Amino acid sequence: MRNIRLIVTYDGTDFFGWQRQANVPTIQGAIESAIEKILTEKVSLSGSGRTDAGVHALNQVANFKTPGSIPCENLLRALNNLLPSSVRIKKVQDVAESFHARHDARSKTYRYRILRAPVASPFIGRFVHHAPYPLDHQRIAAAARLLEGEHDFTSFAGSAGVVREPPEHDRDNIRTIFTSRLLWRPRTSILAYEARGSGFLHHMVRNIAGTLLEVGRGKLAPQDIRAILEARARTRAGPTAPASGLCLMKVDY
Amino acid sequence: MRNIRLIVTYDGTDFFGWQRQANVPTIQGAIESAIEKILTEKVSLSGSGRTDAGVHALNQVANFKTPGSIPCENLLRALNNLLPSSVRIKKVQDVAESFHARHDARSKTYRYRILRAPVASPFIGRFVHHAPYPLDHQRIAAAARLLEGEHDFTSFAGSAGVVREPPEHDRDNIRTIFTSRLLWRPRTSILAYEARGSGFLHHMVRNIAGTLLEVGRGKLAPQDIRAILEARARTRAGPTAPASGLCLMKVDY
């Protein structure tokens, strides 16, 4: 059996997320259908993780097994011919049979892009969250740093990620964030929050971004991050920032 | 009567061009409807010129007259709130009553973007024509220069622009191209053809781009441009390049 790894980039705007669902366009569904057309066999594609509706990816990783003998180069070309232009396969490679895109992922890097320009250009508007109001970047950067390390992220977990209510401790919501930082690009007026971590709970990066925006607007202090983590209560953190700003940048193995 | 000028930018992918048409989304239609909702009066918006279905604009210029007293700043904000994110108003200004966006335009600058990368990123795919095959940039640049000056552009005019057949001379198809040049951006793998001219016939820039691609692939020689212009026959030039690559960059008055 061959084990084939794909590197995939997509504009998630018009999709109902990564995971295949009946009757709606999803990234996994689109790629599986395309592979099945090319190989004329059923395949099961594993992604490194799900991305939500409207979320983008620069380098999503996925793998599937096949007895087929199609050269990787031909599969790459055929996939890009069949897929909509909003989903592009960047790489197709044979990998060790043991490789699993989800189980073997050691870290993921996400960026949440906030456009600071007064008007959101239509050429970038699909890929950012537009926040033209005053924001204190230094406060946001200070708050972002406090998220680094191993923490119980229950306060930043979407409902699907919260298994039990506090104060009972929920081991399942403990994650390690290796880097949590702010990048400011004056040329494009894009403020990006970047998080690299061992894994992320459902909605976690968007909930962090929504909370950092509250810090930037002065509704929360940077040090409040500590108490929010401690509380392990979703209600203590800020709102979920819109999907359009989020992009899965890369997955490390 | 006030005369108000708008600077507009749009992603034309999901529109049937600039000009209002019944029952389909157009840029002019969307902006007129939004103004009419805000001012509660009928308005007639003049653009500097039409752009075709799928063509983009960075700085389209338009104007309309109104007896209303709304401050420009408020109209700008209200328009961007009402319009879809694919159409953004960059500027709203009171101008002299004599100003007319179409009649007063002295030159227009278009760019046709050709993406040379092997895979078209979904983040740029809507705004380029993807041409990953071999192209000789120097040949294209040489051909582009031959289009500068005053010429009869009948060979590059879409059917709507051809009023009479050659050899009878058609004054209506004479235009002046001030600059016709190639820009190569290795960082983004985008080869852009830029034309600044007194005016452009229907499909003219896309027909030029399609012809330059034939030169780049070796199907035409750069010097063939002279004979193509001379022939005043659409059949002599190359095919119409896809709309996605074209963007109206600016209009000078």
Short mmCIF file of N, CA and C in Angstrom, two decimals, chain B residues 25-176:
data_model
loop_
_atom_site.label_atom_id
_atom_site.label_comp_id
_atom_site.label_asym_id
_atom_site.label_seq_id
_atom_site.Cartn_x
_atom_site.Cartn_y
_atom_site.Cartn_z
N PRO B 25 -25.93 40.96 -10.78
CA PRO B 25 -25.13 41.89 -9.99
C PRO B 25 -24.08 42.60 -10.85
N THR B 26 -24.07 43.93 -10.79
CA THR B 26 -23.05 44.72 -11.46
C THR B 26 -22.53 45.74 -10.45
N ILE B 27 -21.34 46.27 -10.71
CA ILE B 27 -20.73 47.23 -9.78
C ILE B 27 -21.57 48.51 -9.76
N GLN B 28 -21.86 49.05 -10.94
CA GLN B 28 -22.64 50.28 -11.01
C GLN B 28 -23.98 50.10 -10.30
N GLY B 29 -24.63 48.98 -10.58
CA GLY B 29 -25.93 48.70 -9.97
C GLY B 29 -25.84 48.65 -8.45
N ALA B 30 -24.80 47.99 -7.94
CA ALA B 30 -24.64 47.86 -6.49
C ALA B 30 -24.42 49.23 -5.84
N ILE B 31 -23.57 50.05 -6.48
CA ILE B 31 -23.27 51.37 -5.88
C ILE B 31 -24.48 52.29 -5.98
N GLU B 32 -25.13 52.31 -7.14
CA GLU B 32 -26.33 53.15 -7.28
C GLU B 32 -27.39 52.78 -6.24
N SER B 33 -27.62 51.48 -6.09
CA SER B 33 -28.63 51.04 -5.11
C SER B 33 -28.26 51.51 -3.71
N ALA B 34 -26.98 51.38 -3.38
CA ALA B 34 -26.54 51.78 -2.03
C ALA B 34 -26.73 53.29 -1.84
N ILE B 35 -26.34 54.09 -2.84
CA ILE B 35 -26.51 55.55 -2.73
C ILE B 35 -27.99 55.88 -2.58
N GLU B 36 -28.81 55.21 -3.39
CA GLU B 36 -30.25 55.51 -3.36
C GLU B 36 -30.86 55.18 -2.00
N LYS B 37 -30.36 54.11 -1.38
CA LYS B 37 -30.86 53.76 -0.04
C LYS B 37 -30.46 54.84 0.96
N ILE B 38 -29.24 55.34 0.84
CA ILE B 38 -28.74 56.31 1.82
C ILE B 38 -29.40 57.67 1.62
N LEU B 39 -29.49 58.11 0.34
CA LEU B 39 -30.00 59.45 0.06
C LEU B 39 -31.51 59.47 -0.16
N THR B 40 -32.12 58.30 -0.28
CA THR B 40 -33.55 58.17 -0.62
C THR B 40 -33.93 59.06 -1.81
N GLU B 41 -33.13 58.95 -2.86
CA GLU B 41 -33.44 59.62 -4.13
C GLU B 41 -32.79 58.82 -5.24
N LYS B 42 -33.33 58.94 -6.45
CA LYS B 42 -32.75 58.25 -7.61
C LYS B 42 -31.45 58.97 -7.99
N VAL B 43 -30.40 58.20 -8.30
CA VAL B 43 -29.17 58.83 -8.80
C VAL B 43 -28.70 58.09 -10.04
N SER B 44 -27.89 58.81 -10.82
CA SER B 44 -27.32 58.21 -12.01
C SER B 44 -25.81 58.35 -11.90
N LEU B 45 -25.13 57.22 -11.80
CA LEU B 45 -23.69 57.20 -11.57
C LEU B 45 -22.97 57.04 -12.90
N SER B 46 -22.01 57.96 -13.19
CA SER B 46 -21.19 57.82 -14.40
C SER B 46 -19.83 57.28 -14.02
N GLY B 47 -19.42 56.17 -14.60
CA GLY B 47 -18.08 55.65 -14.37
C GLY B 47 -17.13 56.18 -15.44
N SER B 48 -15.82 56.08 -15.20
CA SER B 48 -14.85 56.56 -16.19
C SER B 48 -14.95 55.70 -17.45
N GLY B 49 -15.50 54.53 -17.30
CA GLY B 49 -15.66 53.61 -18.43
C GLY B 49 -16.16 52.31 -17.85
N ARG B 50 -16.62 51.43 -18.72
CA ARG B 50 -17.09 50.13 -18.26
C ARG B 50 -15.91 49.20 -18.05
N THR B 51 -16.06 48.29 -17.12
CA THR B 51 -15.14 47.15 -17.09
C THR B 51 -16.02 45.92 -17.29
N ASP B 52 -15.43 44.92 -17.96
CA ASP B 52 -16.19 43.71 -18.30
C ASP B 52 -16.39 42.80 -17.10
N ALA B 53 -17.25 41.83 -17.28
CA ALA B 53 -17.49 40.81 -16.25
C ALA B 53 -16.16 40.19 -15.83
N GLY B 54 -15.91 40.13 -14.52
CA GLY B 54 -14.71 39.48 -14.02
C GLY B 54 -13.48 40.36 -13.94
N VAL B 55 -13.56 41.58 -14.50
CA VAL B 55 -12.41 42.50 -14.48
C VAL B 55 -12.43 43.29 -13.17
N HIS B 56 -11.26 43.58 -12.63
CA HIS B 56 -11.13 44.26 -11.34
C HIS B 56 -10.76 45.73 -11.50
N ALA B 57 -10.85 46.47 -10.41
CA ALA B 57 -10.39 47.86 -10.44
C ALA B 57 -9.76 48.20 -9.10
N LEU B 58 -8.65 48.93 -9.19
CA LEU B 58 -7.99 49.42 -7.99
C LEU B 58 -8.48 50.84 -7.69
N ASN B 59 -8.65 51.64 -8.75
CA ASN B 59 -9.11 53.02 -8.60
C ASN B 59 -10.00 53.40 -9.76
N GLN B 60 -11.20 52.88 -9.77
CA GLN B 60 -12.20 53.30 -10.75
C GLN B 60 -12.72 54.65 -10.26
N VAL B 61 -13.09 55.53 -11.18
CA VAL B 61 -13.61 56.84 -10.81
C VAL B 61 -15.04 56.97 -11.33
N ALA B 62 -15.91 57.53 -10.50
CA ALA B 62 -17.30 57.70 -10.90
C ALA B 62 -17.84 58.97 -10.25
N ASN B 63 -18.88 59.53 -10.82
CA ASN B 63 -19.50 60.71 -10.19
C ASN B 63 -21.01 60.69 -10.37
N PHE B 64 -21.68 61.41 -9.49
CA PHE B 64 -23.14 61.56 -9.59
C PHE B 64 -23.53 62.88 -8.97
N LYS B 65 -24.73 63.38 -9.35
CA LYS B 65 -25.21 64.67 -8.85
C LYS B 65 -26.32 64.46 -7.84
N THR B 66 -26.33 65.32 -6.84
CA THR B 66 -27.37 65.22 -5.81
C THR B 66 -27.62 66.59 -5.18
N PRO B 67 -28.87 66.86 -4.82
CA PRO B 67 -29.16 68.08 -4.07
C PRO B 67 -28.92 67.86 -2.57
N GLY B 68 -28.65 66.62 -2.18
CA GLY B 68 -28.53 66.26 -0.76
C GLY B 68 -27.36 66.93 -0.06
N SER B 69 -27.41 66.96 1.27
CA SER B 69 -26.38 67.69 2.02
C SER B 69 -25.54 66.75 2.90
N ILE B 70 -25.61 65.44 2.65
CA ILE B 70 -24.86 64.50 3.48
C ILE B 70 -23.35 64.79 3.39
N PRO B 71 -22.65 64.84 4.53
CA PRO B 71 -21.19 65.05 4.47
C PRO B 71 -20.52 63.86 3.77
N CYS B 72 -19.47 64.15 3.01
CA CYS B 72 -18.78 63.09 2.24
C CYS B 72 -18.31 61.95 3.13
N GLU B 73 -17.79 62.32 4.30
CA GLU B 73 -17.28 61.33 5.25
C GLU B 73 -18.38 60.33 5.65
N ASN B 74 -19.57 60.83 5.88
CA ASN B 74 -20.69 59.97 6.28
C ASN B 74 -21.15 59.08 5.12
N LEU B 75 -21.15 59.66 3.92
CA LEU B 75 -21.56 58.88 2.75
C LEU B 75 -20.57 57.73 2.53
N LEU B 76 -19.28 58.03 2.69
CA LEU B 76 -18.24 57.00 2.55
C LEU B 76 -18.51 55.85 3.51
N ARG B 77 -18.74 56.18 4.77
CA ARG B 77 -18.93 55.14 5.78
C ARG B 77 -20.21 54.34 5.49
N ALA B 78 -21.28 55.06 5.17
CA ALA B 78 -22.57 54.39 4.92
C ALA B 78 -22.48 53.48 3.70
N LEU B 79 -21.79 53.94 2.65
CA LEU B 79 -21.65 53.12 1.45
C LEU B 79 -20.89 51.83 1.75
N ASN B 80 -19.77 51.96 2.47
CA ASN B 80 -18.99 50.75 2.78
C ASN B 80 -19.72 49.81 3.72
N ASN B 81 -20.64 50.34 4.51
CA ASN B 81 -21.47 49.47 5.35
C ASN B 81 -22.49 48.69 4.53
N LEU B 82 -23.03 49.34 3.48
CA LEU B 82 -24.08 48.71 2.69
C LEU B 82 -23.54 47.80 1.59
N LEU B 83 -22.42 48.18 1.00
CA LEU B 83 -21.90 47.43 -0.15
C LEU B 83 -21.30 46.09 0.27
N PRO B 84 -21.29 45.11 -0.65
CA PRO B 84 -20.60 43.86 -0.33
C PRO B 84 -19.09 44.13 -0.20
N SER B 85 -18.38 43.26 0.54
CA SER B 85 -16.96 43.54 0.80
C SER B 85 -16.12 43.48 -0.47
N SER B 86 -16.68 42.97 -1.55
CA SER B 86 -15.94 42.93 -2.81
C SER B 86 -15.95 44.27 -3.54
N VAL B 87 -16.72 45.23 -3.04
CA VAL B 87 -16.72 46.59 -3.61
C VAL B 87 -16.46 47.56 -2.47
N ARG B 88 -15.39 48.33 -2.56
CA ARG B 88 -15.06 49.29 -1.50
C ARG B 88 -14.91 50.69 -2.08
N ILE B 89 -15.48 51.65 -1.36
CA ILE B 89 -15.33 53.05 -1.75
C ILE B 89 -14.12 53.59 -0.99
N LYS B 90 -13.11 54.08 -1.73
CA LYS B 90 -11.89 54.56 -1.09
C LYS B 90 -11.97 56.04 -0.75
N LYS B 91 -12.74 56.79 -1.55
CA LYS B 91 -12.79 58.23 -1.36
C LYS B 91 -14.12 58.78 -1.86
N VAL B 92 -14.65 59.77 -1.16
CA VAL B 92 -15.85 60.51 -1.59
C VAL B 92 -15.50 61.98 -1.48
N GLN B 93 -15.68 62.73 -2.56
CA GLN B 93 -15.27 64.14 -2.59
C GLN B 93 -16.26 64.98 -3.37
N ASP B 94 -16.50 66.21 -2.90
CA ASP B 94 -17.23 67.18 -3.71
C ASP B 94 -16.28 67.70 -4.78
N VAL B 95 -16.78 67.77 -6.02
CA VAL B 95 -15.94 68.29 -7.11
C VAL B 95 -16.74 69.34 -7.89
N ALA B 96 -16.05 70.05 -8.79
CA ALA B 96 -16.69 71.08 -9.60
C ALA B 96 -17.88 70.48 -10.35
N GLU B 97 -18.94 71.31 -10.53
CA GLU B 97 -20.15 70.78 -11.15
C GLU B 97 -19.91 70.29 -12.57
N SER B 98 -18.86 70.82 -13.21
CA SER B 98 -18.58 70.45 -14.60
C SER B 98 -17.89 69.08 -14.72
N PHE B 99 -17.37 68.54 -13.63
CA PHE B 99 -16.61 67.28 -13.72
C PHE B 99 -17.47 66.12 -14.19
N HIS B 100 -16.95 65.36 -15.14
CA HIS B 100 -17.63 64.16 -15.63
C HIS B 100 -16.61 63.03 -15.73
N ALA B 101 -16.86 61.95 -14.99
CA ALA B 101 -15.87 60.86 -14.87
C ALA B 101 -15.46 60.29 -16.22
N ARG B 102 -16.39 60.20 -17.18
CA ARG B 102 -16.03 59.60 -18.46
C ARG B 102 -15.46 60.65 -19.42
N HIS B 103 -16.19 61.76 -19.60
CA HIS B 103 -15.76 62.74 -20.60
C HIS B 103 -14.42 63.38 -20.27
N ASP B 104 -14.14 63.55 -18.99
CA ASP B 104 -12.93 64.29 -18.60
C ASP B 104 -11.69 63.42 -18.43
N ALA B 105 -11.85 62.10 -18.55
CA ALA B 105 -10.70 61.21 -18.36
C ALA B 105 -9.66 61.47 -19.45
N ARG B 106 -8.40 61.70 -19.05
CA ARG B 106 -7.35 61.97 -20.02
C ARG B 106 -6.54 60.71 -20.33
N SER B 107 -6.40 59.86 -19.35
CA SER B 107 -5.74 58.59 -19.62
C SER B 107 -6.17 57.56 -18.58
N LYS B 108 -6.04 56.32 -18.97
CA LYS B 108 -6.34 55.20 -18.07
C LYS B 108 -5.15 54.26 -18.06
N THR B 109 -4.92 53.66 -16.90
CA THR B 109 -3.84 52.69 -16.79
C THR B 109 -4.43 51.35 -16.38
N TYR B 110 -4.13 50.34 -17.19
CA TYR B 110 -4.57 48.98 -16.89
C TYR B 110 -3.34 48.10 -16.64
N ARG B 111 -3.52 47.11 -15.77
CA ARG B 111 -2.49 46.07 -15.67
C ARG B 111 -3.13 44.73 -15.94
N TYR B 112 -2.42 43.90 -16.70
CA TYR B 112 -2.84 42.53 -16.92
C TYR B 112 -1.81 41.64 -16.25
N ARG B 113 -2.24 40.90 -15.22
CA ARG B 113 -1.32 40.12 -14.39
C ARG B 113 -1.30 38.64 -14.79
N ILE B 114 -0.09 38.18 -15.06
CA ILE B 114 0.10 36.78 -15.48
C ILE B 114 0.92 36.09 -14.39
N LEU B 115 0.34 35.08 -13.78
CA LEU B 115 1.06 34.38 -12.71
C LEU B 115 1.90 33.27 -13.30
N ARG B 116 3.22 33.32 -13.06
CA ARG B 116 4.17 32.38 -13.65
C ARG B 116 4.47 31.19 -12.74
N ALA B 117 4.00 31.22 -11.48
CA ALA B 117 4.29 30.15 -10.53
C ALA B 117 3.64 28.84 -11.00
N PRO B 118 4.24 27.70 -10.65
CA PRO B 118 3.67 26.41 -11.09
C PRO B 118 2.25 26.21 -10.57
N VAL B 119 1.99 26.62 -9.32
CA VAL B 119 0.66 26.48 -8.74
C VAL B 119 0.14 27.88 -8.38
N ALA B 120 -1.12 28.17 -8.75
CA ALA B 120 -1.71 29.49 -8.47
C ALA B 120 -2.30 29.47 -7.07
N SER B 121 -1.67 30.18 -6.15
CA SER B 121 -2.20 30.26 -4.79
C SER B 121 -3.65 30.72 -4.81
N PRO B 122 -4.51 30.09 -3.96
CA PRO B 122 -5.92 30.50 -3.94
C PRO B 122 -6.10 31.93 -3.42
N PHE B 123 -5.04 32.50 -2.85
CA PHE B 123 -5.16 33.86 -2.31
C PHE B 123 -4.94 34.91 -3.40
N ILE B 124 -4.36 34.49 -4.52
CA ILE B 124 -4.10 35.43 -5.61
C ILE B 124 -4.84 34.99 -6.88
N GLY B 125 -5.34 33.76 -6.88
CA GLY B 125 -5.93 33.15 -8.08
C GLY B 125 -7.04 33.94 -8.74
N ARG B 126 -7.83 34.68 -7.95
CA ARG B 126 -8.93 35.44 -8.52
C ARG B 126 -8.46 36.65 -9.31
N PHE B 127 -7.20 37.04 -9.10
CA PHE B 127 -6.73 38.33 -9.62
C PHE B 127 -5.62 38.21 -10.65
N VAL B 128 -5.44 37.02 -11.17
CA VAL B 128 -4.38 36.80 -12.15
C VAL B 128 -4.88 35.85 -13.24
N HIS B 129 -4.11 35.78 -14.33
CA HIS B 129 -4.29 34.70 -15.29
C HIS B 129 -3.11 33.77 -15.08
N HIS B 130 -3.38 32.51 -14.83
CA HIS B 130 -2.32 31.57 -14.51
C HIS B 130 -1.72 31.00 -15.78
N ALA B 131 -0.43 31.29 -16.01
CA ALA B 131 0.24 30.81 -17.22
C ALA B 131 1.59 30.23 -16.80
N PRO B 132 1.58 28.97 -16.34
CA PRO B 132 2.82 28.38 -15.80
C PRO B 132 3.77 27.83 -16.86
N TYR B 133 3.36 27.90 -18.14
CA TYR B 133 4.20 27.35 -19.22
C TYR B 133 5.33 28.32 -19.60
N PRO B 134 6.35 27.82 -20.33
CA PRO B 134 7.49 28.68 -20.67
C PRO B 134 7.08 29.91 -21.48
N LEU B 135 7.63 31.05 -21.11
CA LEU B 135 7.36 32.31 -21.80
C LEU B 135 8.67 33.10 -21.85
N ASP B 136 8.95 33.69 -22.99
CA ASP B 136 10.15 34.51 -23.13
C ASP B 136 9.77 35.96 -22.82
N HIS B 137 10.14 36.39 -21.62
CA HIS B 137 9.74 37.73 -21.18
C HIS B 137 10.33 38.83 -22.06
N GLN B 138 11.55 38.61 -22.56
CA GLN B 138 12.18 39.67 -23.36
C GLN B 138 11.46 39.89 -24.69
N ARG B 139 11.00 38.80 -25.27
CA ARG B 139 10.22 38.92 -26.51
C ARG B 139 8.92 39.69 -26.25
N ILE B 140 8.27 39.36 -25.13
CA ILE B 140 7.01 40.04 -24.80
C ILE B 140 7.27 41.53 -24.60
N ALA B 141 8.36 41.85 -23.88
CA ALA B 141 8.67 43.26 -23.61
C ALA B 141 8.91 44.02 -24.92
N ALA B 142 9.61 43.36 -25.85
CA ALA B 142 9.90 44.00 -27.14
C ALA B 142 8.60 44.24 -27.92
N ALA B 143 7.72 43.26 -27.91
CA ALA B 143 6.44 43.40 -28.60
C ALA B 143 5.60 44.49 -27.95
N ALA B 144 5.62 44.54 -26.62
CA ALA B 144 4.81 45.52 -25.90
C ALA B 144 5.19 46.94 -26.31
N ARG B 145 6.50 47.17 -26.46
CA ARG B 145 6.96 48.52 -26.81
C ARG B 145 6.43 48.97 -28.17
N LEU B 146 6.23 48.03 -29.08
CA LEU B 146 5.78 48.39 -30.44
C LEU B 146 4.33 48.90 -30.45
N LEU B 147 3.63 48.73 -29.34
CA LEU B 147 2.23 49.19 -29.29
C LEU B 147 2.13 50.65 -28.85
N GLU B 148 3.24 51.21 -28.39
CA GLU B 148 3.19 52.61 -27.95
C GLU B 148 2.97 53.53 -29.15
N GLY B 149 2.28 54.65 -28.89
CA GLY B 149 2.03 55.63 -29.95
C GLY B 149 0.58 55.60 -30.40
N GLU B 150 0.30 56.41 -31.44
CA GLU B 150 -1.07 56.47 -31.97
C GLU B 150 -1.22 55.41 -33.06
N HIS B 151 -2.21 54.55 -32.89
CA HIS B 151 -2.43 53.47 -33.87
C HIS B 151 -3.92 53.25 -34.05
N ASP B 152 -4.24 52.61 -35.16
CA ASP B 152 -5.59 52.08 -35.34
C ASP B 152 -5.58 50.69 -34.70
N PHE B 153 -6.35 50.53 -33.63
CA PHE B 153 -6.29 49.29 -32.86
C PHE B 153 -7.41 48.30 -33.24
N THR B 154 -7.94 48.43 -34.45
CA THR B 154 -9.03 47.54 -34.89
C THR B 154 -8.69 46.06 -34.69
N SER B 155 -7.41 45.70 -34.92
CA SER B 155 -7.02 44.29 -34.77
C SER B 155 -7.14 43.79 -33.34
N PHE B 156 -7.15 44.73 -32.40
CA PHE B 156 -7.23 44.35 -30.98
C PHE B 156 -8.59 44.69 -30.36
N ALA B 157 -9.56 45.06 -31.22
CA ALA B 157 -10.87 45.46 -30.69
C ALA B 157 -11.83 44.28 -30.69
N GLY B 158 -12.53 44.10 -29.57
CA GLY B 158 -13.60 43.10 -29.53
C GLY B 158 -14.67 43.51 -30.51
N SER B 159 -15.54 42.60 -30.88
CA SER B 159 -16.53 42.87 -31.93
C SER B 159 -17.32 44.15 -31.66
N ALA B 160 -17.61 44.45 -30.39
CA ALA B 160 -18.38 45.64 -30.06
C ALA B 160 -17.63 46.92 -30.46
N GLY B 161 -16.30 46.82 -30.60
CA GLY B 161 -15.50 48.01 -30.90
C GLY B 161 -15.25 48.19 -32.39
N VAL B 162 -15.57 47.19 -33.18
CA VAL B 162 -15.31 47.28 -34.61
C VAL B 162 -16.57 47.78 -35.31
N VAL B 163 -16.47 48.98 -35.85
CA VAL B 163 -17.65 49.60 -36.44
C VAL B 163 -17.72 49.30 -37.93
N ARG B 164 -16.56 49.37 -38.61
CA ARG B 164 -16.53 49.06 -40.05
C ARG B 164 -15.39 48.09 -40.30
N GLU B 165 -15.49 47.39 -41.42
CA GLU B 165 -14.44 46.44 -41.77
C GLU B 165 -13.31 47.14 -42.50
N PRO B 166 -12.07 46.73 -42.33
CA PRO B 166 -11.01 47.24 -43.20
C PRO B 166 -11.29 46.74 -44.62
N PRO B 167 -10.69 47.32 -45.69
CA PRO B 167 -9.65 48.32 -45.60
C PRO B 167 -10.18 49.74 -45.34
N GLU B 168 -11.50 49.93 -45.36
CA GLU B 168 -12.02 51.26 -45.08
C GLU B 168 -11.50 51.72 -43.73
N HIS B 169 -10.98 52.88 -43.63
CA HIS B 169 -10.34 53.32 -42.40
C HIS B 169 -11.38 53.73 -41.36
N ASP B 170 -11.16 53.28 -40.12
CA ASP B 170 -12.12 53.56 -39.06
C ASP B 170 -11.51 54.46 -37.99
N ARG B 171 -11.79 55.74 -38.11
CA ARG B 171 -11.23 56.72 -37.16
C ARG B 171 -11.60 56.35 -35.71
N ASP B 172 -12.74 55.73 -35.55
CA ASP B 172 -13.20 55.43 -34.19
C ASP B 172 -12.29 54.47 -33.44
N ASN B 173 -11.47 53.72 -34.18
CA ASN B 173 -10.62 52.74 -33.50
C ASN B 173 -9.19 53.22 -33.31
N ILE B 174 -8.97 54.52 -33.50
CA ILE B 174 -7.63 55.08 -33.28
C ILE B 174 -7.51 55.50 -31.82
N ARG B 175 -6.45 55.02 -31.19
CA ARG B 175 -6.17 55.38 -29.80
C ARG B 175 -4.67 55.65 -29.67
N THR B 176 -4.30 56.32 -28.57
CA THR B 176 -2.89 56.53 -28.30
C THR B 176 -2.51 55.78 -27.03
#
